[in-house]
Coordinates of C-alpha atoms in Angstrom, one line a residue:
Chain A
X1 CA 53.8 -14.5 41.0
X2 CA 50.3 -16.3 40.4
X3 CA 47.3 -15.8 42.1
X4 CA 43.9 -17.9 42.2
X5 CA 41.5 -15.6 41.8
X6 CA 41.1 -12.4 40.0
X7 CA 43.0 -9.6 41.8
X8 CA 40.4 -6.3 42.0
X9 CA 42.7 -3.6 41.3
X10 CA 42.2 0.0 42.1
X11 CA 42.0 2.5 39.3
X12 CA 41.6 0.2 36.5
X13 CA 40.7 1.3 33.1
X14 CA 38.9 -1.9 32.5
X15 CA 36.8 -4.1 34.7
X16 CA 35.4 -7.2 33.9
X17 CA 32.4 -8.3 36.8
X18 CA 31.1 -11.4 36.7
X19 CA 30.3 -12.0 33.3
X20 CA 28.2 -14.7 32.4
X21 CA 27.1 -15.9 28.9
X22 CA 24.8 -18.8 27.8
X23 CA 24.1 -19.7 24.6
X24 CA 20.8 -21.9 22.9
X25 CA 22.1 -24.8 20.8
X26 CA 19.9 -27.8 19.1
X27 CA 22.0 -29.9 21.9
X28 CA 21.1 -27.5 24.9
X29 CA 22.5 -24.4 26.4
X30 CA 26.1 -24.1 26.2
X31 CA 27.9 -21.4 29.0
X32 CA 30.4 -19.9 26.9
X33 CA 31.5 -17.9 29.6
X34 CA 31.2 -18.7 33.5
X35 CA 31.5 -15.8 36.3
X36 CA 35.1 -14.3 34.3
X37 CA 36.2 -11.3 36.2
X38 CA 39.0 -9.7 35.7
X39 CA 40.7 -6.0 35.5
X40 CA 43.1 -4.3 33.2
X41 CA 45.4 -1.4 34.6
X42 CA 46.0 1.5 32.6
X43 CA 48.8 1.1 30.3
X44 CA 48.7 -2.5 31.1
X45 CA 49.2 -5.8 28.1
X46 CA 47.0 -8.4 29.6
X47 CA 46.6 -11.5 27.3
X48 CA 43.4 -14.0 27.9
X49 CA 44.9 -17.1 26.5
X50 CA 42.5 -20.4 26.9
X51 CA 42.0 -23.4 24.8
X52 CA 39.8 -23.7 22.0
X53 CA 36.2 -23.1 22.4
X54 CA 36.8 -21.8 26.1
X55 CA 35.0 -18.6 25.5
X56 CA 38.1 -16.7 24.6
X57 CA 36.1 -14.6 21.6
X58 CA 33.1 -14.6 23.7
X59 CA 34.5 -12.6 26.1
X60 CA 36.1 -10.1 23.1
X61 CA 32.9 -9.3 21.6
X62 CA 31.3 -8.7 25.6
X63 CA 33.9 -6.1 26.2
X64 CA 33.7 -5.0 22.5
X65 CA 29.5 -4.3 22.8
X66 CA 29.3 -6.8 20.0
X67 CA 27.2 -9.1 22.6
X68 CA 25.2 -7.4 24.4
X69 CA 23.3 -10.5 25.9
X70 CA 25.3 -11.3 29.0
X71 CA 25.4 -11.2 32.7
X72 CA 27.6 -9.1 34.7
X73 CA 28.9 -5.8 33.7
X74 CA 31.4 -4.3 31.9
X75 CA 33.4 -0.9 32.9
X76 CA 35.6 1.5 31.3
X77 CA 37.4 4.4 33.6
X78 CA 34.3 3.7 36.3
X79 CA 31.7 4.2 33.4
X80 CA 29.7 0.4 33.0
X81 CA 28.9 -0.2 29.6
X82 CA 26.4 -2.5 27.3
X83 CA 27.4 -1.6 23.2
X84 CA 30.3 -1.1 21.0
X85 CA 32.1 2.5 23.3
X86 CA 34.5 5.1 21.2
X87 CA 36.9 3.8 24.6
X88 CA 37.8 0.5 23.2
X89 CA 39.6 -0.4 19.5
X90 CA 38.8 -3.5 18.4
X91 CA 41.3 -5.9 16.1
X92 CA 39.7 -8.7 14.3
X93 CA 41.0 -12.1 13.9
X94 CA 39.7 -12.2 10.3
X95 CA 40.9 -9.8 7.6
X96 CA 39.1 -6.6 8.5
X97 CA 40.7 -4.1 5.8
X98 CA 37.9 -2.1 3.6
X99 CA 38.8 -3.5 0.0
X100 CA 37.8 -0.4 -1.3
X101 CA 39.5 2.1 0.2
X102 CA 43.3 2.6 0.2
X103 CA 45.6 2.3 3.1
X104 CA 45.6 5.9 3.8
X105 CA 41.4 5.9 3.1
X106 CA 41.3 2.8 5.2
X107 CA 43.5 4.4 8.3
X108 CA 41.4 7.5 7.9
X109 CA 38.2 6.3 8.9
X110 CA 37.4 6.7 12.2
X111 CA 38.7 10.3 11.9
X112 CA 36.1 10.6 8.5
X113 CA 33.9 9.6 11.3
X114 CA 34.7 12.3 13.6
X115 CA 34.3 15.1 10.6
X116 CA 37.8 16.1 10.9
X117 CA 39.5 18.0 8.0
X118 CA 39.9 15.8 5.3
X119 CA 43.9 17.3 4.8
X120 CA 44.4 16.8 8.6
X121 CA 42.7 13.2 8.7
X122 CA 45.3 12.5 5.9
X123 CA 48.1 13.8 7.8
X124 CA 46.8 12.0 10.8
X125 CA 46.3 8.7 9.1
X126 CA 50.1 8.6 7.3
X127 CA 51.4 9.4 11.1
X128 CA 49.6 5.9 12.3
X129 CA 50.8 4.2 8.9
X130 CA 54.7 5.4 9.5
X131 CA 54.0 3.8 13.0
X132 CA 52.6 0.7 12.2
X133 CA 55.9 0.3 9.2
X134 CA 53.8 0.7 6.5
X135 CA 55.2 4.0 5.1
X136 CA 55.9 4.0 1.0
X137 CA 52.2 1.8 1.1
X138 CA 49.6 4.7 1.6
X139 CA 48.3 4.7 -1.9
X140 CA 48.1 0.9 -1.9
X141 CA 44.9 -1.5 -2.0
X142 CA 44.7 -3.8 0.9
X143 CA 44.6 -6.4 -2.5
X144 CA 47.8 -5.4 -3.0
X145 CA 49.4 -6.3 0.6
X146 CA 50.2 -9.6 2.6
X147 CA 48.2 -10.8 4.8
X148 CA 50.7 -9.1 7.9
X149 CA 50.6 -6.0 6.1
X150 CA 46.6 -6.1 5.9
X151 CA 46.4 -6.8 9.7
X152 CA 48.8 -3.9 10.7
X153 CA 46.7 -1.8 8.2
X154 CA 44.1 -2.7 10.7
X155 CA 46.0 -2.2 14.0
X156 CA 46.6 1.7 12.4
X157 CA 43.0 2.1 11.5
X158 CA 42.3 1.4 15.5
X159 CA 45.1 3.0 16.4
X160 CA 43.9 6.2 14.7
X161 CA 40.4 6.5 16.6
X162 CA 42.7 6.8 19.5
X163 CA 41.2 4.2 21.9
X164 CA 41.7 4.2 25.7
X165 CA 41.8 0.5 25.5
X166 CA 43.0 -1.8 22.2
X167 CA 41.6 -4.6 22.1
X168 CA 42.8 -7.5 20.0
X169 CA 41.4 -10.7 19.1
X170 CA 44.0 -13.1 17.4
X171 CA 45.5 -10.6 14.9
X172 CA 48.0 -12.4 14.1
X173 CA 46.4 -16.2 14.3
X174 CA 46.3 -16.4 10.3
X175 CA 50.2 -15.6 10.1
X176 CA 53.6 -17.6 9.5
X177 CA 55.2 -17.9 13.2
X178 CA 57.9 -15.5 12.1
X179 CA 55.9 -12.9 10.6
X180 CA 53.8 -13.5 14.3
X181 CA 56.9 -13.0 16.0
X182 CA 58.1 -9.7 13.6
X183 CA 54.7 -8.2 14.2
X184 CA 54.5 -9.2 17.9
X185 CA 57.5 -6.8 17.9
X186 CA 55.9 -3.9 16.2
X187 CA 52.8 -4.2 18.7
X188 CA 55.5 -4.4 21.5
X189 CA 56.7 -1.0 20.4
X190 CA 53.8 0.5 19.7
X191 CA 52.5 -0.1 23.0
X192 CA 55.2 0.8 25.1
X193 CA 55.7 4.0 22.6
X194 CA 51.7 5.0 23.3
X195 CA 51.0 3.6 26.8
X196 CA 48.5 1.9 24.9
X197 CA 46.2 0.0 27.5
X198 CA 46.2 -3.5 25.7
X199 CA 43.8 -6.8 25.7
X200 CA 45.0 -9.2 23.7
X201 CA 43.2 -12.9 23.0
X202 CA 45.1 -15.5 22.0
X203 CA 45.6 -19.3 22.1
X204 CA 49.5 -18.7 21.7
X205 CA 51.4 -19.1 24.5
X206 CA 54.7 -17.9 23.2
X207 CA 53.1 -14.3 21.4
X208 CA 51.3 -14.0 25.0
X209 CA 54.2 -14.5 27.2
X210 CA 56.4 -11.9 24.5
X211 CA 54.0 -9.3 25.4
X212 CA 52.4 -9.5 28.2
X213 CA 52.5 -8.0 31.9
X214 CA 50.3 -10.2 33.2
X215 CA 48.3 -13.7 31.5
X216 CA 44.9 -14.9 32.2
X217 CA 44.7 -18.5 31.8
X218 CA 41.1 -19.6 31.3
X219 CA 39.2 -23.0 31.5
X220 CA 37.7 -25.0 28.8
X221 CA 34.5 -25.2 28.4
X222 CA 32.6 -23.5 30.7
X223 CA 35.4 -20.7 30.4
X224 CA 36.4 -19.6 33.9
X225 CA 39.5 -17.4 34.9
X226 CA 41.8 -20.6 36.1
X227 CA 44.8 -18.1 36.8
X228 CA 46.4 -14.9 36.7
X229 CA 50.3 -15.2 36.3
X230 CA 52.5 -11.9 36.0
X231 CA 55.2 -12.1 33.5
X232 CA 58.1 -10.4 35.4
X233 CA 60.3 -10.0 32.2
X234 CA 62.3 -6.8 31.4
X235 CA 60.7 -4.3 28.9
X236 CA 61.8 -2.7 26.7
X237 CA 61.1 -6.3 25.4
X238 CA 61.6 -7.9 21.3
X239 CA 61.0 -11.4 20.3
X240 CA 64.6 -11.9 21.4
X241 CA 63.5 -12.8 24.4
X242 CA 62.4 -15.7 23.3
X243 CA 65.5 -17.3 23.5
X244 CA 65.6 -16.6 27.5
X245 CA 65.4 -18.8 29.9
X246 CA 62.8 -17.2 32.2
X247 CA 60.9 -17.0 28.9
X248 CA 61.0 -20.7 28.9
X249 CA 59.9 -21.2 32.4
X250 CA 56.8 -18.8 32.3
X251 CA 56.0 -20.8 28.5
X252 CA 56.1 -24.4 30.8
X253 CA 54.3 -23.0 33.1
X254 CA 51.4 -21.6 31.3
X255 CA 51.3 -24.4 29.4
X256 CA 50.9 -26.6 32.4
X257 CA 48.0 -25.1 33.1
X258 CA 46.8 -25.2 29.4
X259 CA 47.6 -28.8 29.1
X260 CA 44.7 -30.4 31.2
X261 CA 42.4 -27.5 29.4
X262 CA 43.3 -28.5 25.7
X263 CA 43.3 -32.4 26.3
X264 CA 39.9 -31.5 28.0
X265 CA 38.7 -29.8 24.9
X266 CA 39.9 -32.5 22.8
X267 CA 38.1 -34.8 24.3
X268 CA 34.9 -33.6 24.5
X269 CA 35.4 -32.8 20.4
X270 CA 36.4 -36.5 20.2
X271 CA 33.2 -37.5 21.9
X272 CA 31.1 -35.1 20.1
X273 CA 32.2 -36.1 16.7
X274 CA 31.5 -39.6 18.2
X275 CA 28.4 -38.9 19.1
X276 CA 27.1 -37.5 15.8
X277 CA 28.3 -40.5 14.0
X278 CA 26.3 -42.4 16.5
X279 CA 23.1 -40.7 15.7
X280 CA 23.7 -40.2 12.0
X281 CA 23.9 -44.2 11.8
Chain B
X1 CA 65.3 -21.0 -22.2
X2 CA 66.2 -21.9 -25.8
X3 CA 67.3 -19.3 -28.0
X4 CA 64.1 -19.6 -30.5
X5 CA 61.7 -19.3 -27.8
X6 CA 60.0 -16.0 -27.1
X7 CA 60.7 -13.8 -24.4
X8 CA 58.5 -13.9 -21.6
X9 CA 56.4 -10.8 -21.6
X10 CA 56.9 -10.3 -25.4
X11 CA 54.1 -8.5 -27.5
X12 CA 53.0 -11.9 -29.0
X13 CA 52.2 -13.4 -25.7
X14 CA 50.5 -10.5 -24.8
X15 CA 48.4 -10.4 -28.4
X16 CA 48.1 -14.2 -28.8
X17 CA 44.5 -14.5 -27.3
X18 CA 43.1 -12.3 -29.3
X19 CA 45.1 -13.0 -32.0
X20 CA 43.2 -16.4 -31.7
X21 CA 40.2 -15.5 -31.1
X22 CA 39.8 -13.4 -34.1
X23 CA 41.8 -15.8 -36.2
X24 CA 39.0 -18.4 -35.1
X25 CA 36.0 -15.8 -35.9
X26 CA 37.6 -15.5 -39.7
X27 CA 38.6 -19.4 -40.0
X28 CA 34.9 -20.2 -39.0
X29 CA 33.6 -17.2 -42.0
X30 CA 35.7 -18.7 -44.2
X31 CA 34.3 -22.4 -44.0
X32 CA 30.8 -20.8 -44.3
X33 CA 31.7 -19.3 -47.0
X34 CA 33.3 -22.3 -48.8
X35 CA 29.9 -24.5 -47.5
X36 CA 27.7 -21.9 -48.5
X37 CA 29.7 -21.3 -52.6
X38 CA 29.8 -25.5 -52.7
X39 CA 26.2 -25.5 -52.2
X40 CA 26.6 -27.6 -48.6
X41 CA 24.3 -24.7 -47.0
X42 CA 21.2 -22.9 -48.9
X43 CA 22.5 -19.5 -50.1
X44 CA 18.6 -18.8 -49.9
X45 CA 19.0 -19.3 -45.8
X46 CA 22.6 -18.3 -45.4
X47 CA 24.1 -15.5 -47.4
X48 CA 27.7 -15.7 -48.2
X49 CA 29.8 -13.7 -45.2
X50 CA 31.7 -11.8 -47.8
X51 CA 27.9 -10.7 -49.3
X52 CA 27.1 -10.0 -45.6
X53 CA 30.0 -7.7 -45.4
X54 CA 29.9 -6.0 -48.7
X55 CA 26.2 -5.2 -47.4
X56 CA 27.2 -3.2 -44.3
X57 CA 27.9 0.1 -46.1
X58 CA 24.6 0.0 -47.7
X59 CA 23.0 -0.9 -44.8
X60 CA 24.5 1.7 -42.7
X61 CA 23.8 4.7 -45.2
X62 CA 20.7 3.6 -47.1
X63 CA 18.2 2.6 -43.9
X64 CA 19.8 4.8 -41.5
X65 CA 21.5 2.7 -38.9
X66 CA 23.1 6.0 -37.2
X67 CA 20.0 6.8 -36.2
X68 CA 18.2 3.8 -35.6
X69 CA 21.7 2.6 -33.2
X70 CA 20.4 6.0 -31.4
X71 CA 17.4 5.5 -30.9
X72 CA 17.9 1.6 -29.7
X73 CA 20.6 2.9 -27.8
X74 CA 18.3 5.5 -25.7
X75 CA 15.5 2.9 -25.1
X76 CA 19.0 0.8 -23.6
X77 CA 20.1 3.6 -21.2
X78 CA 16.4 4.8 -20.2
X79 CA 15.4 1.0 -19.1
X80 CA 19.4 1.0 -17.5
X81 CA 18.8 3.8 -15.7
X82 CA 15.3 2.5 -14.7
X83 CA 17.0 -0.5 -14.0
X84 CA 19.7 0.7 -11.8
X85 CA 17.6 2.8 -10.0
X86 CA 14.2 1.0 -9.0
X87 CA 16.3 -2.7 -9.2
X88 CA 19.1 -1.3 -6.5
X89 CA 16.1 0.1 -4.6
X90 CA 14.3 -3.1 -4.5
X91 CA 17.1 -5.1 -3.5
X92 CA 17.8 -2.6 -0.7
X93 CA 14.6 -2.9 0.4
X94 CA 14.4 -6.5 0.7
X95 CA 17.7 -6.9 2.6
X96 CA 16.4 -4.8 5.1
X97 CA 12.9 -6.2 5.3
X98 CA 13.3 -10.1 6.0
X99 CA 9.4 -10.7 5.9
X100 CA 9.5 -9.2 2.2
X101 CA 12.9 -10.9 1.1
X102 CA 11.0 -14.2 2.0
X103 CA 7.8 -13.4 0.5
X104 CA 9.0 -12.6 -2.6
X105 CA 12.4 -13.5 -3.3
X106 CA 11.1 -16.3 -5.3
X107 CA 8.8 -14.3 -7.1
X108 CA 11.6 -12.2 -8.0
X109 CA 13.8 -15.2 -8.9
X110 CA 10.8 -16.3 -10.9
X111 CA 10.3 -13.2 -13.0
X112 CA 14.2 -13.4 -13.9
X113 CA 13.6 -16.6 -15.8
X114 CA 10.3 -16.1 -17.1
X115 CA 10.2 -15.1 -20.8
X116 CA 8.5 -11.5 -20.5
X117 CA 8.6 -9.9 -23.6
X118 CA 6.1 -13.1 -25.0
X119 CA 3.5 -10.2 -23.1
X120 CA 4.0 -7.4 -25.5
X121 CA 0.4 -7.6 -26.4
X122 CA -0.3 -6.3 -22.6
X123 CA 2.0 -3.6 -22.8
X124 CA 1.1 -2.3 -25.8
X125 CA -2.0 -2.0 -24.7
X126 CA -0.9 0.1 -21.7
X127 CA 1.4 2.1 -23.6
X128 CA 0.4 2.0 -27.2
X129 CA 2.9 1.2 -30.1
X130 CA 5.6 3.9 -28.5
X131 CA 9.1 3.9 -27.3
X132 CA 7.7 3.5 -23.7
X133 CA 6.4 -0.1 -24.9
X134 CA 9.8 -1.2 -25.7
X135 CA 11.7 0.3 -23.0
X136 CA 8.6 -1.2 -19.9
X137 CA 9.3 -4.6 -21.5
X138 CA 13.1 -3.9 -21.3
X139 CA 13.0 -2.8 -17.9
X140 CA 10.6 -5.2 -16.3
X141 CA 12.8 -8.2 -18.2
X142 CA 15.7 -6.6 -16.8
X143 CA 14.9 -5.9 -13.2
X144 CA 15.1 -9.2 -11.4
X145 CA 19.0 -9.6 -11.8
X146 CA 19.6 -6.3 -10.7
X147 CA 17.1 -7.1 -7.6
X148 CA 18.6 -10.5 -7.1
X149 CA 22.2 -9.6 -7.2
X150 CA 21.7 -6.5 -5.0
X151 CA 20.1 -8.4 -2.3
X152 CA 23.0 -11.0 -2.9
X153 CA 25.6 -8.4 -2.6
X154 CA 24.1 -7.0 0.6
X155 CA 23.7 -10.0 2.3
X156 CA 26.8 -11.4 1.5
X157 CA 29.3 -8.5 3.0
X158 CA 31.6 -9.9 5.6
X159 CA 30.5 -10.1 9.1
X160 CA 34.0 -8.8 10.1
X161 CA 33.0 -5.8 8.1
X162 CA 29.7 -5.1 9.7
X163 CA 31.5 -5.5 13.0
X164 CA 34.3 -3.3 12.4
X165 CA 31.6 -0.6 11.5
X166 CA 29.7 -1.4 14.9
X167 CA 33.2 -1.3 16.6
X168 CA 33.2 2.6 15.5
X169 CA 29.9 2.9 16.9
X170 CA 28.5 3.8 13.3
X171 CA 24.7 4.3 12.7
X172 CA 22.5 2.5 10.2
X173 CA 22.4 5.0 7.9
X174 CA 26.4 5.0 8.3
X175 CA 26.9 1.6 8.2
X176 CA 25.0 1.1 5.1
X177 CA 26.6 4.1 3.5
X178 CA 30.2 3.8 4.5
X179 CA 30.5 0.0 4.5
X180 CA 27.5 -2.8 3.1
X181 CA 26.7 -0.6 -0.4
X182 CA 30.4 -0.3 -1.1
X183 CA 31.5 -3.9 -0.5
X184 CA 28.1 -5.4 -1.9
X185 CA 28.9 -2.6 -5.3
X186 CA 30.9 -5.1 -6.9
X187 CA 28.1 -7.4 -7.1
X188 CA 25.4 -4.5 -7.6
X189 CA 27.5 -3.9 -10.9
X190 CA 27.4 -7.3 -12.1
X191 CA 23.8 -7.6 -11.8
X192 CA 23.3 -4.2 -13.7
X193 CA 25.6 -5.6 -16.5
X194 CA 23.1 -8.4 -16.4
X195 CA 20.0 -6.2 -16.6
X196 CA 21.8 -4.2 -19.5
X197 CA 22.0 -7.3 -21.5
X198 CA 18.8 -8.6 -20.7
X199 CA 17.0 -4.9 -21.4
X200 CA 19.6 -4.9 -24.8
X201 CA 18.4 -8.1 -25.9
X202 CA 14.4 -7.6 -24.9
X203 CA 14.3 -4.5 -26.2
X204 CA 15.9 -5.5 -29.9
X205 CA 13.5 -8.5 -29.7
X206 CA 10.8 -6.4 -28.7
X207 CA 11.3 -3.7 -31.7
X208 CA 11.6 -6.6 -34.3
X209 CA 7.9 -8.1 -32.9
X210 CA 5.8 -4.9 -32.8
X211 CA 7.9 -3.4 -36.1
X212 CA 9.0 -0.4 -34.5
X213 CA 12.0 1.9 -33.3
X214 CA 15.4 0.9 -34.1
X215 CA 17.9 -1.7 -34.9
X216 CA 15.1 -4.8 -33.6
X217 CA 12.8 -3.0 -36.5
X218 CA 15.5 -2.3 -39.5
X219 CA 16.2 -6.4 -39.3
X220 CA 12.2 -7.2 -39.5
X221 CA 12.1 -4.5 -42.2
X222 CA 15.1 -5.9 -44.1
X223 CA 13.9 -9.7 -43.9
X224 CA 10.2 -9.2 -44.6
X225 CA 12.3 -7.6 -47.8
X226 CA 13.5 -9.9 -48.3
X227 CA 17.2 -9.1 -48.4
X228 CA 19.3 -11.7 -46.8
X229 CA 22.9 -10.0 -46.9
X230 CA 21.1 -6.8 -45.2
X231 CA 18.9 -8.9 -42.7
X232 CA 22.5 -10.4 -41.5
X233 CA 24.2 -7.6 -41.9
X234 CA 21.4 -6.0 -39.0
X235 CA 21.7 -8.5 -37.1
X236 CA 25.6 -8.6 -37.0
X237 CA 25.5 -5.3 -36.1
X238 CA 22.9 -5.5 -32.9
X239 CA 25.7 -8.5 -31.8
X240 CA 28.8 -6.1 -32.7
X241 CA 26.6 -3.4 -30.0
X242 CA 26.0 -6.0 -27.6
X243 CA 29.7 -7.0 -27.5
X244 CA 31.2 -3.1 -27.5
X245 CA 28.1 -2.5 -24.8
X246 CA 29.5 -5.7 -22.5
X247 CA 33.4 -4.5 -23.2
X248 CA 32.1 -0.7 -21.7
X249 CA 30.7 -2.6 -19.0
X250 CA 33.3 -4.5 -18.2
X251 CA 35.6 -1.7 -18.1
X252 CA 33.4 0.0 -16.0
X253 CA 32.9 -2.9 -13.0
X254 CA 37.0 -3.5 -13.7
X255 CA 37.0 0.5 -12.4
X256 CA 35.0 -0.3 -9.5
X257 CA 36.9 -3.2 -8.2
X258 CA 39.9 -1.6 -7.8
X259 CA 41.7 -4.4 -6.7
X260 CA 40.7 -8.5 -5.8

């Protein structure tokens, strides 16, 4: 069910070698990432779950291009890669909606992008807007939506560029836990309705374990893959499956191996803040 | 609720700030006009309001405000358009130049405060006693905010923003097109507003000192006449521009900002 090191699987969409990134600080170089390697099967939900400060984002903008200063490489279908590649959609943590531009205008941009029709983009964009729930809301400003609605405005705008590989960085970390759990559901049935190949950070063991085929549990600081677990759990899957008991199991597991991690991480913060006030006095 | 009250969303609460507002402008005319009849303020200084007002038709037909508000108002939209044009430029510019933001931001920042139109002599030795005088002055007053606030604008669009457009593998022509000029817009706009203002309120003081052009000239004209209720009368007019100008522009940035 768990495994130590990073299985290499044949015919993955994604590969992750050996990534390494450092980092210059006033207190030294930091490794924000330490030798990760991993893979992502086609069609698969992987979730990268890790304390606080364990590289977690580092490791979304490497396979996003957004960093480009890193060891190791990065492959989609076979085909390594150093930028931002039309193959992955990226999800934001932060509120990422164009304030500007409707839902519908907001949707429609990567296809704007593409020079496609403008009457065909529109038709396009409503079919990803039905799909993410938001239908009735296409002539709205993102001003005018919740902050769940604004993110799932996002998911349909990365949706829309059709991505071999979505990639999500904490979409839903700025949410009430039951709108989390609602939307973790939509993103459930999205991605079993597409096939959608999915990478999803989070520090949230329960929306990880929902979703999830398989969980990579990474160190703190200097983030390293600690583990691999499968979540065997039926799919179709909802958030009802929280209530399971094999949901509980896989939660107590993965957050045995969190545990020494976070109190890890909160300890070294505890030392650091300590440390500051020492040389501040 | 009590039965007295108002409803909520009833026309007064929607007319009561104004309603204020004005009823404060007319309460404040009236006790200038009680000071000024009781002899607590020189009538030789102040005129009466209700003399101020009784001169506005006069005013209006006999020195040919029409045309004077026309001509004011085209120096306004030449230095705006100046403005809005070599101001968004230059802020552009510097945002994508770091060596020349940090060379002369503060220069810039400088300029903004300094009190320009005190070197009319310079420019009207460059450009004579002509419209193109007035409007430099205006323009060169006005141009710092619109810098300033571009730059500000630019630089202050979300990082999440930039790196959604990098995520969609845009170019820099793209990004800048498609996502830092409209979310920085908001702020481009207030700085024009500023520039307007500041070009409105330069040029008017620029007309009055050199004696020519419109309104800025009719209220020298009308003091050195000494005629008090007209002088006042001038000069409540340039403020009754400046406040429809500010409303328009208002409107306008209210346009462009959809929605907060």
């Amino acid at each position: 069910m768990s495994s130590s090191s990073p299985p290499r699987i044949a015919g993955a969409i994604l590969t992750v070698d050996d990534v390494t990134v450092r980092f210059e600080t006033p207190e030294g170089p930091v490794i924000a990432a330490d030798d990760v390697s991993f893979t992502v099967k086609d069609g698969e939900f992987l979730s990268i779950i890790g304390p606080s400060g364990c590289g977690k984002s580092t490791v979304f903008n490497v396979i996003g291009g957004l960093l480009t200063h890193h060891e190791g490489t990065v492959r989609v279908a076979g085909e390594t890669i150093n930028g931002p590649h039309q193959s992955i959609g990226m999800v934001f943590q932060e509120e990422s909606t164009f304030p500007w531009r409707t839902v519908t205008a907001n949707v429609a941009f990567p296809l704007e992008l593409t020079g496609m029709p403008k009457q065909k983009r529109i038709e396009r964009a409503r079919y990803f807007i039905k799909m993410v729930g938001l239908d009735g809301f296409e002539n709205r400003y993102p001003g005018e939506l919740s902050g769940g609605m604004r993110q799932r405005v996002s998911l349909a705008r990365t949706l829309a560029s059709e991505p071999k590989i979505l990639l999500m960085d904490e979409p839903f970390a700025a949410l009430d836990e039951q709108t989390r759990l609602l939307l973790g559901d939509k993103v459930l049935q999205i991605q079993q309705q597409l096939r959608q190949t999915t990478l999803l950070i989070t520090h949230n063991i329960t929306e990880a374990v929902q979703m999830s085929d398989r969980i990579l549990v990474m160190t703190y600081r200097p983030g390293k893959v600690k583990r691999i677990v499968d979540i065997d759990l039926p799919r179709p899957r909802t958030s009802e499956i929280v209530g399971s008991e094999a949901f509980g199991r896989y939660v107590a597991q993965i957050w045995n191996d969190l545990r020494e991690e976070a109190s890890r991480g909160l300890r070294d913060e505890e030392a650091h803040v300590l440390h500051h006030e020492a040389a501040s006095s | 609720m009590s039965a007295g009250a108002p409803a909520r969303g009833s026309p007064w609460r929607a007319f009561a700030p104004a309603a204020t507002g004005l009823g404060t402008l007319i309460g404040f005319l009236l006790v200038a006009e009680l000071l000024i009849r009781i002899g607590v303020i020189n009538r030789f200084i102040v005129p009466p309001p209700s003399e101020v007002i009784e001169s506005f038709g006069r005013v209006i037909v006999e020195e040919h405000v029409p045309r004077r508000f026309l001509l004011t108002l085209s120096e306004c939209l030449t230095a705006g358009v100046m403005i809005t044009v070599f101001g968004v430029a230059g802020g552009v510019t510097m945002h994508r130049y770091k060596l020349l933001q940090q060379a002369i931001e503060t220069w810039v920042a400088a300029l903004a405060a300094a009190p320009v139109v005190l070197a009319y002599p310079l420019f009207m030795v460059i450009f004579g006693r002509s419209a193109w005088t007035i409007i430099m002055i205006g323009f060169v007053a006005a141009l710092p905010p619109v810098m300033l606030k571009t730059l500000e604008g630019l630089a202050g669009t979300r990082k999440v923003l930039v790196n959604v457009g990098k995520s969609f593998n845009l170019t820099q022509n793209q990004q800048f097109w498609k996502i830092l000029f409209p979310a920085a817009l908001p702020t481009i706009f207030v700085g024009v507003r500023l520039g307007l203002i500041f070009a409105l309120i330069n040029i008017v003081g620029v007309e009055f000192l050199i004696n020519y052009g419109g309104l800025g000239q009719l209220i020298n004209d009308l003091a050195e006449r000494y005629d008090l209720p007209g002088t006042y009368a001038a000069i409540t007019f340039v403020i009754l521009v400046s406040v429809v100008f500010f409303m328009a522009l208002e409107k306008v940035e209210r346009w462009l900002r959809p929605v907060d």
